[in-house]
mmCIF file of C-alpha atoms in Angstrom:
data_model
loop_
_atom_site.group_PDB
_atom_site.id
_atom_site.type_symbol
_atom_site.label_atom_id
_atom_site.label_comp_id
_atom_site.label_asym_id
_atom_site.label_seq_id
_atom_site.Cartn_x
_atom_site.Cartn_y
_atom_site.Cartn_z
ATOM 1 C CA MET A 1 -5.045 64.068 11.911
ATOM 2 C CA CYS A 2 -6.515 66.214 14.611
ATOM 3 C CA CYS A 3 -4.377 68.818 15.988
ATOM 4 C CA MET A 4 -3.931 68.044 20.234
ATOM 5 C CA ALA A 5 -5.755 70.428 22.776
ATOM 6 C CA ARG A 6 -3.993 73.183 23.870
ATOM 7 C CA PRO A 7 -3.286 72.980 28.069
ATOM 8 C CA ARG A 8 -6.062 75.342 28.674
ATOM 9 C CA LYS A 9 -3.523 76.317 31.620
ATOM 10 C CA PRO A 10 0.078 76.641 31.863
ATOM 11 C CA LEU A 11 1.871 73.667 32.669
ATOM 12 C CA LEU A 12 2.621 74.173 36.951
ATOM 13 C CA SER A 13 6.381 74.852 37.086
ATOM 14 C CA ARG A 14 9.015 75.256 40.057
ATOM 15 C CA GLU A 15 9.261 78.965 38.120
ATOM 16 C CA ARG A 16 5.669 79.496 37.741
ATOM 17 C CA ILE A 17 5.351 78.600 41.613
ATOM 18 C CA VAL A 18 8.123 81.303 42.690
ATOM 19 C CA THR A 19 6.938 83.988 40.748
ATOM 20 C CA THR A 20 3.213 83.814 41.551
ATOM 21 C CA ALA A 21 4.680 83.090 45.384
ATOM 22 C CA LEU A 22 6.253 86.489 45.120
ATOM 23 C CA ALA A 23 3.693 88.405 43.937
ATOM 24 C CA LEU A 24 1.227 87.336 46.384
ATOM 25 C CA VAL A 25 3.771 88.390 48.566
ATOM 26 C CA ASP A 26 5.143 91.767 47.497
ATOM 27 C CA ALA A 27 1.228 92.329 47.415
ATOM 28 C CA GLU A 28 -0.268 91.237 50.327
ATOM 29 C CA GLY A 29 2.981 90.422 53.057
ATOM 30 C CA LEU A 30 4.197 86.839 54.144
ATOM 31 C CA ALA A 31 1.434 86.270 55.880
ATOM 32 C CA ALA A 32 -1.036 86.160 53.289
ATOM 33 C CA LEU A 33 1.434 83.215 51.940
ATOM 34 C CA SER A 34 0.028 79.826 52.366
ATOM 35 C CA THR A 35 0.036 76.975 50.389
ATOM 36 C CA ARG A 36 -3.713 76.531 50.129
ATOM 37 C CA ARG A 37 -3.918 80.278 48.860
ATOM 38 C CA LEU A 38 -0.639 80.271 46.372
ATOM 39 C CA ALA A 39 -2.438 76.817 44.587
ATOM 40 C CA ALA A 40 -6.021 78.715 44.452
ATOM 41 C CA GLU A 41 -3.635 81.806 43.001
ATOM 42 C CA LEU A 42 -1.844 79.624 40.213
ATOM 43 C CA GLY A 43 -5.488 77.936 39.458
ATOM 44 C CA VAL A 44 -4.170 74.154 40.970
ATOM 45 C CA SER A 45 -4.990 71.640 44.016
ATOM 46 C CA GLY A 46 -2.725 72.026 47.108
ATOM 47 C CA PRO A 47 -1.102 68.617 46.621
ATOM 48 C CA SER A 48 0.385 69.181 43.126
ATOM 49 C CA LEU A 49 2.504 71.936 44.450
ATOM 50 C CA TYR A 50 3.928 69.063 46.674
ATOM 51 C CA ASN A 51 5.729 67.633 43.395
ATOM 52 C CA HIS A 52 7.639 70.881 43.566
ATOM 53 C CA PHE A 53 8.459 71.881 46.640
ATOM 54 C CA THR A 54 7.924 69.897 49.944
ATOM 55 C CA THR A 55 7.017 72.803 52.386
ATOM 56 C CA LYS A 56 6.476 76.100 52.320
ATOM 57 C CA ASP A 57 9.183 77.369 53.755
ATOM 58 C CA GLU A 58 10.754 75.733 50.996
ATOM 59 C CA ILE A 59 8.937 77.631 48.522
ATOM 60 C CA LEU A 60 9.606 81.092 51.043
ATOM 61 C CA ASP A 61 13.937 80.204 50.507
ATOM 62 C CA ALA A 62 12.838 79.959 46.628
ATOM 63 C CA VAL A 63 11.221 83.106 46.811
ATOM 64 C CA ALA A 64 13.664 84.733 49.115
ATOM 65 C CA ASP A 65 16.729 83.463 46.408
ATOM 66 C CA THR A 66 14.905 84.764 43.547
ATOM 67 C CA VAL A 67 15.505 88.657 44.796
ATOM 68 C CA ILE A 68 19.067 87.902 45.955
ATOM 69 C CA ALA A 69 19.616 86.599 42.452
ATOM 70 C CA GLN A 70 18.809 90.030 41.316
ATOM 71 C CA VAL A 71 21.888 91.406 43.578
ATOM 72 C CA ASP A 72 24.892 92.718 41.412
ATOM 73 C CA ILE A 73 28.247 90.859 43.413
ATOM 74 C CA SER A 74 30.440 91.298 39.995
ATOM 75 C CA MET A 75 32.500 94.234 41.180
ATOM 76 C CA PHE A 76 34.460 91.687 43.860
ATOM 77 C CA ASP A 77 35.864 89.981 40.785
ATOM 78 C CA ASP A 78 36.212 92.774 38.665
ATOM 79 C CA GLY A 79 39.432 93.893 40.734
ATOM 80 C CA GLU A 80 37.270 96.801 42.011
ATOM 81 C CA ASP A 81 38.718 98.688 44.980
ATOM 82 C CA TRP A 82 37.102 97.755 48.474
ATOM 83 C CA ARG A 83 35.796 100.464 49.289
ATOM 84 C CA THR A 84 34.350 101.410 45.647
ATOM 85 C CA ALA A 85 32.908 97.313 45.319
ATOM 86 C CA LEU A 86 30.578 97.592 48.275
ATOM 87 C CA LEU A 87 28.968 101.586 47.774
ATOM 88 C CA GLU A 88 28.797 99.597 44.334
ATOM 89 C CA TRP A 89 27.172 96.049 45.333
ATOM 90 C CA GLY A 90 25.727 98.170 48.682
ATOM 91 C CA ARG A 91 23.509 99.823 46.149
ATOM 92 C CA SER A 92 22.967 97.098 44.185
ATOM 93 C CA TYR A 93 21.731 94.928 47.498
ATOM 94 C CA ARG A 94 19.446 97.499 48.600
ATOM 95 C CA ALA A 95 17.800 98.132 45.333
ATOM 96 C CA ALA A 96 16.585 94.397 45.101
ATOM 97 C CA LEU A 97 15.442 94.532 48.414
ATOM 98 C CA ALA A 98 13.606 97.684 48.609
ATOM 99 C CA ALA A 99 11.885 96.447 45.923
ATOM 100 C CA HIS A 100 10.667 93.762 47.573
ATOM 101 C CA PRO A 101 10.049 94.946 50.981
ATOM 102 C CA HIS A 102 7.907 92.085 52.724
ATOM 103 C CA ILE A 103 10.699 89.221 51.944
ATOM 104 C CA VAL A 104 13.061 91.262 53.916
ATOM 105 C CA PRO A 105 12.070 89.505 57.155
ATOM 106 C CA PHE A 106 12.730 86.240 56.232
ATOM 107 C CA LEU A 107 15.656 87.562 53.918
ATOM 108 C CA ALA A 108 17.280 89.151 57.559
ATOM 109 C CA GLN A 109 17.452 85.890 58.877
ATOM 110 C CA GLY A 110 20.323 84.640 56.682
ATOM 111 C CA PRO A 111 21.500 82.945 53.430
ATOM 112 C CA GLY A 112 20.504 79.247 55.122
ATOM 113 C CA ARG A 113 21.345 77.304 52.880
ATOM 114 C CA ARG A 114 19.876 79.404 49.224
ATOM 115 C CA PRO A 115 22.448 79.439 46.780
ATOM 116 C CA ALA A 116 22.106 82.937 45.776
ATOM 117 C CA GLY A 117 22.605 84.137 49.344
ATOM 118 C CA LEU A 118 25.966 81.683 49.582
ATOM 119 C CA ARG A 119 27.035 82.425 45.788
ATOM 120 C CA MET A 120 26.880 86.613 47.627
ATOM 121 C CA ALA A 121 27.853 86.232 50.778
ATOM 122 C CA ASP A 122 31.120 83.962 49.781
ATOM 123 C CA ALA A 123 32.121 86.929 46.799
ATOM 124 C CA VAL A 124 31.892 89.289 49.571
ATOM 125 C CA PHE A 125 33.807 87.802 52.047
ATOM 126 C CA GLY A 126 36.731 86.985 49.559
ATOM 127 C CA GLY A 127 36.371 90.604 48.293
ATOM 128 C CA MET A 128 37.268 91.707 50.979
ATOM 129 C CA VAL A 129 39.788 88.699 52.314
ATOM 130 C CA LYS A 130 41.474 89.730 48.778
ATOM 131 C CA ALA A 131 41.336 93.684 49.995
ATOM 132 C CA GLY A 132 43.263 92.569 53.288
ATOM 133 C CA TRP A 133 41.352 92.356 55.566
ATOM 134 C CA PRO A 134 41.180 89.631 58.326
ATOM 135 C CA PRO A 135 38.815 87.112 57.727
ATOM 136 C CA THR A 136 37.270 87.765 61.238
ATOM 137 C CA TYR A 137 36.630 91.279 60.141
ATOM 138 C CA ALA A 138 35.690 90.716 56.555
ATOM 139 C CA THR A 139 32.843 88.262 58.490
ATOM 140 C CA ARG A 140 32.136 91.236 60.018
ATOM 141 C CA ILE A 141 31.915 93.239 57.681
ATOM 142 C CA GLY A 142 29.200 90.932 55.341
ATOM 143 C CA ALA A 143 27.050 90.784 58.903
ATOM 144 C CA LEU A 144 26.919 95.067 59.381
ATOM 145 C CA MET A 145 26.342 95.729 55.534
ATOM 146 C CA ARG A 146 23.086 93.204 55.657
ATOM 147 C CA TYR A 147 22.497 94.743 59.205
ATOM 148 C CA PHE A 148 22.287 98.094 57.311
ATOM 149 C CA VAL A 149 20.486 97.156 54.081
ATOM 150 C CA ALA A 150 17.942 95.121 55.582
ATOM 151 C CA GLY A 151 17.115 97.983 57.582
ATOM 152 C CA SER A 152 16.614 100.520 55.172
ATOM 153 C CA ALA A 153 14.861 98.758 53.140
ATOM 154 C CA LEU A 154 12.305 97.001 55.742
ATOM 155 C CA GLY A 155 10.032 100.426 55.142
ATOM 156 C CA SER A 156 10.751 104.033 54.124
ATOM 157 C CA PHE A 157 11.765 106.785 57.577
ATOM 158 C CA ALA A 158 9.610 109.456 55.613
ATOM 159 C CA ARG A 159 6.724 107.833 55.227
ATOM 160 C CA GLY A 160 7.061 107.451 59.147
ATOM 161 C CA PHE A 161 5.425 111.237 59.306
ATOM 162 C CA VAL A 162 1.491 112.327 58.336
ATOM 163 C CA ASP A 163 1.167 115.278 56.547
ATOM 164 C CA ASP A 164 -0.671 117.423 58.598
ATOM 165 C CA PRO A 165 1.475 120.183 60.083
ATOM 166 C CA GLY A 166 -1.279 120.352 63.316
ATOM 167 C CA ALA A 167 0.311 117.076 64.699
ATOM 168 C CA TYR A 168 3.496 118.686 64.923
ATOM 169 C CA ASP A 169 2.566 121.253 67.646
ATOM 170 C CA PRO A 170 5.830 123.630 68.057
ATOM 171 C CA ALA A 171 5.242 124.024 71.342
ATOM 172 C CA ASP A 172 6.036 120.204 71.920
ATOM 173 C CA TYR A 173 7.375 120.027 69.246
ATOM 174 C CA PRO A 174 10.193 122.960 68.636
ATOM 175 C CA HIS A 175 12.284 120.790 65.740
ATOM 176 C CA LEU A 176 9.768 119.704 63.600
ATOM 177 C CA GLY A 177 8.070 122.472 62.342
ATOM 178 C CA GLN A 178 8.690 120.791 58.801
ATOM 179 C CA ALA A 179 8.109 117.129 59.730
ATOM 180 C CA HIS A 180 4.709 117.333 57.884
ATOM 181 C CA LEU A 181 6.614 117.628 54.116
ATOM 182 C CA LEU A 182 9.070 114.457 54.719
ATOM 183 C CA ALA A 183 6.300 112.145 53.265
ATOM 184 C CA GLU A 184 5.862 114.513 49.992
ATOM 185 C CA HIS A 185 9.646 114.386 49.638
ATOM 186 C CA GLN A 186 9.786 110.277 50.552
ATOM 187 C CA GLU A 187 12.227 108.688 47.881
ATOM 188 C CA ARG A 188 14.956 111.873 47.982
ATOM 189 C CA VAL A 189 14.557 111.835 51.955
ATOM 190 C CA ASP A 190 15.027 108.148 51.930
ATOM 191 C CA GLU A 191 17.296 107.329 49.266
ATOM 192 C CA GLY A 192 19.676 110.553 50.723
ATOM 193 C CA ALA A 193 19.666 108.619 54.348
ATOM 194 C CA PHE A 194 20.770 105.679 52.451
ATOM 195 C CA GLU A 195 23.714 106.698 50.283
ATOM 196 C CA THR A 196 24.560 108.999 52.995
ATOM 197 C CA GLY A 197 24.709 106.103 55.885
ATOM 198 C CA LEU A 198 26.377 104.144 52.961
ATOM 199 C CA ARG A 199 29.323 106.020 52.764
ATOM 200 C CA ALA A 200 29.699 107.057 55.883
ATOM 201 C CA LEU A 201 29.816 103.408 57.100
ATOM 202 C CA VAL A 202 32.247 102.926 54.411
ATOM 203 C CA ASP A 203 34.465 105.760 55.019
ATOM 204 C CA GLY A 204 34.753 104.667 58.511
ATOM 205 C CA LEU A 205 36.072 100.950 58.056
ATOM 206 C CA ALA A 206 38.317 102.668 55.764
ATOM 207 C CA LEU A 207 39.823 103.651 59.401
ATOM 208 C CA TRP A 208 40.190 99.939 60.427
ATOM 209 C CA HIS A 209 41.940 98.821 57.361
ATOM 210 C CA PRO A 210 44.854 97.096 58.293
ATOM 211 C CA GLU A 211 46.976 98.292 55.144
ATOM 212 C CA THR A 212 45.952 101.613 54.794
ATOM 213 C CA GLY A 213 44.435 102.683 57.810
ATOM 214 C CA ARG A 214 42.024 105.286 56.114
#
Protein backbone atom coordinates (compact mmCIF):
# COMPACT_ATOMS: atom_id res chain seq x y z
CA MET A 1 0.00 0.00 0.00
CA CYS A 2 1.37 3.40 -0.93
CA CYS A 3 1.96 5.73 1.98
CA MET A 4 0.08 9.02 2.02
CA ALA A 5 2.23 11.99 1.15
CA ARG A 6 2.88 14.42 3.98
CA PRO A 7 1.53 17.95 3.55
CA ARG A 8 4.15 20.30 2.19
CA LYS A 9 3.32 23.00 4.74
CA PRO A 10 2.45 22.69 8.43
CA LEU A 11 -1.26 22.68 9.08
CA LEU A 12 -2.67 26.05 10.01
CA SER A 13 -3.62 26.42 13.67
CA ARG A 14 -4.36 29.22 16.12
CA GLU A 15 -1.01 28.64 17.81
CA ARG A 16 0.91 28.91 14.54
CA ILE A 17 -0.97 32.06 13.55
CA VAL A 18 -0.29 33.71 16.91
CA THR A 19 3.39 32.69 16.95
CA THR A 20 3.92 34.07 13.44
CA ALA A 21 1.99 37.26 14.21
CA LEU A 22 4.08 37.89 17.33
CA ALA A 23 7.31 37.34 15.41
CA LEU A 24 6.14 39.83 12.78
CA VAL A 25 5.23 42.44 15.40
CA ASP A 26 8.54 41.89 17.21
CA ALA A 27 10.49 42.36 13.99
CA GLU A 28 8.61 45.21 12.34
CA GLY A 29 6.11 46.70 14.80
CA LEU A 30 2.33 46.77 15.12
CA ALA A 31 1.83 48.65 11.85
CA ALA A 32 3.32 45.74 9.90
CA LEU A 33 0.62 43.33 11.00
CA SER A 34 -2.23 42.87 8.56
CA THR A 35 -4.19 39.77 7.65
CA ARG A 36 -2.75 39.90 4.14
CA ARG A 37 0.84 40.14 5.38
CA LEU A 38 0.27 37.48 8.00
CA ALA A 39 -1.24 35.11 5.45
CA ALA A 40 1.78 35.65 3.21
CA GLU A 41 4.16 34.89 6.09
CA LEU A 42 2.24 31.69 6.78
CA GLY A 43 2.09 30.74 3.11
CA VAL A 44 -1.70 30.53 3.05
CA SER A 45 -4.57 32.49 1.53
CA GLY A 46 -6.03 35.35 3.56
CA PRO A 47 -9.50 33.83 3.99
CA SER A 48 -8.04 30.72 5.64
CA LEU A 49 -7.15 32.83 8.67
CA TYR A 50 -10.83 33.45 9.27
CA ASN A 51 -11.34 29.78 10.06
CA HIS A 52 -9.47 30.55 13.30
CA PHE A 53 -9.91 34.30 13.91
CA THR A 54 -12.76 36.56 12.84
CA THR A 55 -10.81 39.82 12.76
CA LYS A 56 -7.32 41.24 12.96
CA ASP A 57 -8.15 42.57 16.44
CA GLU A 58 -8.86 39.02 17.59
CA ILE A 59 -5.41 38.02 16.39
CA LEU A 60 -3.87 40.97 18.26
CA ASP A 61 -5.77 40.01 21.39
CA ALA A 62 -4.38 36.49 21.18
CA VAL A 63 -0.86 37.80 20.59
CA ALA A 64 -1.13 40.16 23.56
CA ASP A 65 -2.49 37.42 25.79
CA THR A 66 0.38 35.12 24.80
CA VAL A 67 2.82 37.75 26.07
CA ILE A 68 0.93 38.30 29.33
CA ALA A 69 0.72 34.54 29.88
CA GLN A 70 4.52 34.64 30.30
CA VAL A 71 4.18 36.78 33.45
CA ASP A 72 4.59 34.90 36.73
CA ILE A 73 1.67 35.57 39.11
CA SER A 74 2.21 32.58 41.41
CA MET A 75 3.61 34.77 44.19
CA PHE A 76 0.12 36.07 44.96
CA ASP A 77 -0.98 32.55 45.90
CA ASP A 78 2.23 31.49 47.64
CA GLY A 79 1.74 33.48 50.85
CA GLU A 80 4.42 36.02 49.98
CA ASP A 81 4.46 39.34 51.82
CA TRP A 82 2.59 41.82 49.60
CA ARG A 83 5.71 43.95 49.11
CA THR A 84 7.80 40.95 48.04
CA ALA A 85 4.98 39.80 45.78
CA LEU A 86 4.77 43.17 44.03
CA LEU A 87 8.54 43.28 43.53
CA GLU A 88 8.68 39.76 42.06
CA TRP A 89 5.61 40.29 39.90
CA GLY A 90 6.84 43.68 38.67
CA ARG A 91 10.14 42.18 37.53
CA SER A 92 8.45 39.28 35.74
CA TYR A 93 5.90 41.63 34.18
CA ARG A 94 8.58 43.95 32.83
CA ALA A 95 10.69 41.05 31.52
CA ALA A 96 7.74 39.78 29.48
CA LEU A 97 6.94 43.21 28.06
CA ALA A 98 10.57 44.20 27.45
CA ALA A 99 11.00 41.07 25.33
CA HIS A 100 8.17 42.29 23.07
CA PRO A 101 8.19 46.11 23.26
CA HIS A 102 6.21 46.65 20.05
CA ILE A 103 3.10 45.04 21.54
CA VAL A 104 3.23 47.26 24.66
CA PRO A 105 1.04 50.09 23.25
CA PHE A 106 -1.69 47.54 22.54
CA LEU A 107 -1.31 45.94 25.97
CA ALA A 108 -1.46 49.35 27.63
CA GLN A 109 -5.13 49.57 26.66
CA GLY A 110 -5.96 47.03 29.37
CA PRO A 111 -6.90 43.34 29.53
CA GLY A 112 -10.26 43.60 27.76
CA ARG A 113 -11.60 40.04 27.55
CA ARG A 114 -8.21 38.38 27.31
CA PRO A 115 -8.01 35.40 29.73
CA ALA A 116 -4.35 35.72 30.77
CA GLY A 117 -4.74 39.46 31.28
CA LEU A 118 -7.84 38.96 33.40
CA ARG A 119 -6.16 36.20 35.43
CA MET A 120 -3.28 38.56 36.16
CA ALA A 121 -5.61 41.40 37.17
CA ASP A 122 -7.58 39.01 39.38
CA ALA A 123 -4.43 37.67 41.06
CA VAL A 124 -3.02 41.14 41.79
CA PHE A 125 -6.32 42.53 43.08
CA GLY A 126 -6.97 39.45 45.19
CA GLY A 127 -3.44 39.47 46.57
CA MET A 128 -3.65 43.11 47.62
CA VAL A 129 -7.07 42.72 49.25
CA LYS A 130 -5.83 39.65 51.13
CA ALA A 131 -2.86 41.73 52.31
CA GLY A 132 -5.21 44.24 53.94
CA TRP A 133 -5.60 46.85 51.21
CA PRO A 134 -9.14 48.23 50.73
CA PRO A 135 -10.56 47.27 47.31
CA THR A 136 -10.27 50.84 46.02
CA TYR A 137 -6.56 50.92 46.80
CA ALA A 138 -6.03 47.39 45.47
CA THR A 139 -7.43 48.59 42.14
CA ARG A 140 -5.19 51.65 42.18
CA ILE A 141 -2.11 49.57 42.93
CA GLY A 142 -2.80 47.30 39.95
CA ALA A 143 -3.28 50.35 37.74
CA LEU A 144 -0.17 52.21 38.85
CA MET A 145 1.96 49.10 38.44
CA ARG A 146 0.68 48.75 34.88
CA TYR A 147 1.51 52.39 34.15
CA PHE A 148 5.00 52.01 35.59
CA VAL A 149 5.90 48.66 34.03
CA ALA A 150 4.45 49.44 30.60
CA GLY A 151 6.22 52.78 30.50
CA SER A 152 9.55 51.24 31.45
CA ALA A 153 9.21 48.52 28.82
CA LEU A 154 8.14 50.84 26.02
CA GLY A 155 11.60 52.12 25.23
CA SER A 156 15.12 52.67 26.48
CA PHE A 157 16.04 55.86 28.33
CA ALA A 158 19.74 55.28 27.71
CA ARG A 159 19.37 54.74 23.96
CA GLY A 160 17.74 58.13 23.71
CA PHE A 161 21.16 59.77 24.03
CA VAL A 162 23.62 59.79 21.12
CA ASP A 163 27.18 58.58 21.63
CA ASP A 164 28.72 61.79 20.26
CA PRO A 165 30.35 63.92 22.98
CA GLY A 166 30.03 66.93 20.71
CA ALA A 167 26.26 66.81 21.04
CA TYR A 168 26.51 67.93 24.65
CA ASP A 169 28.27 71.27 24.57
CA PRO A 170 28.99 72.19 28.23
CA ALA A 171 28.06 75.77 27.42
CA ASP A 172 24.52 74.59 26.72
CA TYR A 173 24.30 71.45 28.85
CA PRO A 174 26.70 71.83 31.81
CA HIS A 175 25.50 68.66 33.53
CA LEU A 176 25.52 66.25 30.56
CA GLY A 177 29.25 65.76 30.13
CA GLN A 178 28.91 61.98 30.42
CA ALA A 179 25.61 61.61 28.54
CA HIS A 180 27.32 60.19 25.45
CA LEU A 181 28.26 57.10 27.50
CA LEU A 182 24.68 56.20 28.41
CA ALA A 183 23.87 54.22 25.26
CA GLU A 184 27.01 52.11 25.76
CA HIS A 185 25.70 51.06 29.17
CA GLN A 186 22.06 50.82 28.16
CA GLU A 187 21.15 47.61 29.98
CA ARG A 188 22.74 48.64 33.28
CA VAL A 189 21.17 52.10 33.13
CA ASP A 190 17.68 50.96 32.16
CA GLU A 191 17.57 47.93 34.46
CA GLY A 192 18.94 50.02 37.33
CA ALA A 193 16.37 52.74 36.74
CA PHE A 194 13.53 50.22 36.74
CA GLU A 195 14.73 48.54 39.92
CA THR A 196 15.18 51.88 41.68
CA GLY A 197 11.71 53.00 40.67
CA LEU A 198 10.08 49.68 41.56
CA ARG A 199 11.58 49.64 45.04
CA ALA A 200 10.70 53.29 45.61
CA LEU A 201 7.14 52.62 44.49
CA VAL A 202 6.69 49.66 46.85
CA ASP A 203 8.38 51.47 49.75
CA GLY A 204 6.10 54.43 49.15
CA LEU A 205 3.02 52.21 49.13
CA ALA A 206 4.06 50.77 52.49
CA LEU A 207 3.61 54.22 54.00
CA TRP A 208 -0.03 54.11 52.92
CA HIS A 209 -0.85 50.61 54.13
CA PRO A 210 -3.88 50.84 56.45
CA GLU A 211 -2.58 48.25 58.92
CA THR A 212 1.16 48.77 59.11
CA GLY A 213 1.39 52.46 58.28
CA ARG A 214 4.90 51.84 57.09
